[in-house]
mmCIF file of C-alpha atoms in Angstrom:
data_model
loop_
_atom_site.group_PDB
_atom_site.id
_atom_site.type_symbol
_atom_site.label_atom_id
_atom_site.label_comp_id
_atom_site.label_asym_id
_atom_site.label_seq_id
_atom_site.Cartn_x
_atom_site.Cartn_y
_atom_site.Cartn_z
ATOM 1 C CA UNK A 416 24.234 -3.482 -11.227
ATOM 2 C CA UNK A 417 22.930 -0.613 -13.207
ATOM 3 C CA UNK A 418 19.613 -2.854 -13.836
ATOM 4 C CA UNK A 419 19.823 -3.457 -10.067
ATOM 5 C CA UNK A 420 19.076 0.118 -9.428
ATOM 6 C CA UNK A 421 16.747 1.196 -12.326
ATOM 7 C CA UNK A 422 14.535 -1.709 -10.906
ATOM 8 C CA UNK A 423 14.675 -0.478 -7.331
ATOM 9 C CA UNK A 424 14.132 3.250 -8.788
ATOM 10 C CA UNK A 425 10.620 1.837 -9.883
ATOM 11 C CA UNK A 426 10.159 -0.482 -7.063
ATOM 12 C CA UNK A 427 10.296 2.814 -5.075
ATOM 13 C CA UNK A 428 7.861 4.252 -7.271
ATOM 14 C CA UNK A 429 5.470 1.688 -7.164
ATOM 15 C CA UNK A 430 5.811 1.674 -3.286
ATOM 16 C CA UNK A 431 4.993 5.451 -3.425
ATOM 17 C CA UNK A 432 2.211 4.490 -5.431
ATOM 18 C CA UNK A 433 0.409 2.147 -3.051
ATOM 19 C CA UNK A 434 1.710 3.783 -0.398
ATOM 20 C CA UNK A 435 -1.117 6.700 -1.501
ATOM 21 C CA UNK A 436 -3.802 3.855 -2.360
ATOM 22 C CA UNK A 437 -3.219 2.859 1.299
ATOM 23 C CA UNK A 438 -3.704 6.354 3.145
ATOM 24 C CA UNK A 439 -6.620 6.501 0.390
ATOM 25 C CA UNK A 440 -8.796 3.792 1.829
ATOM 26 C CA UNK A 441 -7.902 4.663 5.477
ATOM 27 C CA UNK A 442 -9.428 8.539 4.957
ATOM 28 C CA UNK A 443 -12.458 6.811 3.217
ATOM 29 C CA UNK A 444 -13.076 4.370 6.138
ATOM 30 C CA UNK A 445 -13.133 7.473 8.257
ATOM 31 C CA UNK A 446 -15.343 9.475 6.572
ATOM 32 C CA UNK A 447 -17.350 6.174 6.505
ATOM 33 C CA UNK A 448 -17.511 5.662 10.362
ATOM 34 C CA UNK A 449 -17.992 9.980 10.857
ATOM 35 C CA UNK A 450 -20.744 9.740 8.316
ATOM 36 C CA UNK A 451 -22.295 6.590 9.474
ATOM 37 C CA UNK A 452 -22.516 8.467 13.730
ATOM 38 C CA UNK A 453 -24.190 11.371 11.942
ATOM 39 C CA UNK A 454 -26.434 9.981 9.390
ATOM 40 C CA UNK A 455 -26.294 5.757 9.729
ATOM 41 C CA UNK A 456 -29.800 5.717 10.863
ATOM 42 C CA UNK A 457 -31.017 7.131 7.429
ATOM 43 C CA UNK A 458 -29.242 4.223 5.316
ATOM 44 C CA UNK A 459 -29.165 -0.046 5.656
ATOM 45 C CA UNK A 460 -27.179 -0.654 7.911
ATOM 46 C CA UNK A 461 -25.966 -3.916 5.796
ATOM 47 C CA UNK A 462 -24.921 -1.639 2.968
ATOM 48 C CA UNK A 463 -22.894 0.306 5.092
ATOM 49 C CA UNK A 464 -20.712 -2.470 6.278
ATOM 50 C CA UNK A 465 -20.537 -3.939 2.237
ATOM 51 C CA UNK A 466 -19.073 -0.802 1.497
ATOM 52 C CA UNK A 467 -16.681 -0.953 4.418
ATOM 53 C CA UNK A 468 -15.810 -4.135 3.976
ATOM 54 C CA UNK A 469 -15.201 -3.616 -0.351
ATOM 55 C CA UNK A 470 -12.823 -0.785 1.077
ATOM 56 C CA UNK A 471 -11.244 -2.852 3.915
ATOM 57 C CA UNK A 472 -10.572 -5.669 1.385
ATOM 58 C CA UNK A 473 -8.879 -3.169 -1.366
ATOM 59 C CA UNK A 474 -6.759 -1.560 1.470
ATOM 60 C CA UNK A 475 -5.764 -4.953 2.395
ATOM 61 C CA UNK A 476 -4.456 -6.459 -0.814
ATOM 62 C CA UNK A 477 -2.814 -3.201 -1.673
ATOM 63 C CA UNK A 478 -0.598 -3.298 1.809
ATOM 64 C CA UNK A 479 -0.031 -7.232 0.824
ATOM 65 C CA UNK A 480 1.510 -5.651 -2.735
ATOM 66 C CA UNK A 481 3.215 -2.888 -0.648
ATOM 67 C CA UNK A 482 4.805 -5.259 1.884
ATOM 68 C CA UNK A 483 5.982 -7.414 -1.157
ATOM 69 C CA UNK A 484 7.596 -3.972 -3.043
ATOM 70 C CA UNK A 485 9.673 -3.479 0.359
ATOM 71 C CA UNK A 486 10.751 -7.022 0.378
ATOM 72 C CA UNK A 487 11.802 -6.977 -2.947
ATOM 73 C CA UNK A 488 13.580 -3.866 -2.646
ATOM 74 C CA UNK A 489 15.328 -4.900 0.500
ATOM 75 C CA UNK A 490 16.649 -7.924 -1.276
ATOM 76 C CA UNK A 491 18.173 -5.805 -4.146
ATOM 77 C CA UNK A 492 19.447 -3.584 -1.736
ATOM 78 C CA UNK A 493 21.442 -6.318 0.109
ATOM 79 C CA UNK A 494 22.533 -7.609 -3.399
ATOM 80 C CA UNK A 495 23.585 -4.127 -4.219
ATOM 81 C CA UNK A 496 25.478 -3.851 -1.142
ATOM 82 C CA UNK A 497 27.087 -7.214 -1.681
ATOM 83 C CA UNK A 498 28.221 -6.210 -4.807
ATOM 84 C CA UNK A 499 29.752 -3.176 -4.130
ATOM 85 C CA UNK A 500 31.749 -5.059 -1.307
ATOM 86 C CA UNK A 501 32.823 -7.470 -3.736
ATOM 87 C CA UNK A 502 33.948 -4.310 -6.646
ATOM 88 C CA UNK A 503 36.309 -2.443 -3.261
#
């Protein structure tokens, strides 16, 4: 059980981790789109959505890796629950 919780200890830090990544990528997308009304008409316009799609994809695999962490973590949690039924 002790292994149980160590894991879910880093599990939670991980999440915390990606959690960060996540709110990352959604600032830069909105400086993107504030930049792009005040100065798109200076840049290629094609470059501009590369670079918002690159950050769109990155946000995207890092929620699929966050959304994994809270899966795994719920199933510990359930086994940790399960066990400490079992131990009363």
């Amino acid at each position: 059980m002790k292994d149980l919780a160590q894991t879910l200890a880093l599990l939670s830090d991980q999440e915390i981790a990606l959690m960060r990544k996540v709110e990352t990528c959604e600032a830069y997308l909105t400086i993107i789109f504030a930049y792009t009304e005040q100065e798109g008409h200076n840049y290629n316009l094609v470059a501009i959505e590369e670079i918002m799609k690159v950050v769109c994809a990155l946000q995207c695999a890092w929620l699929t890796d966050l959304y994994h962490i809270r899966l795994e973590k719920a199933f510990i949690t359930n086994r940790l629950q399960h066990e400490r039924g079992r131990e009363q």
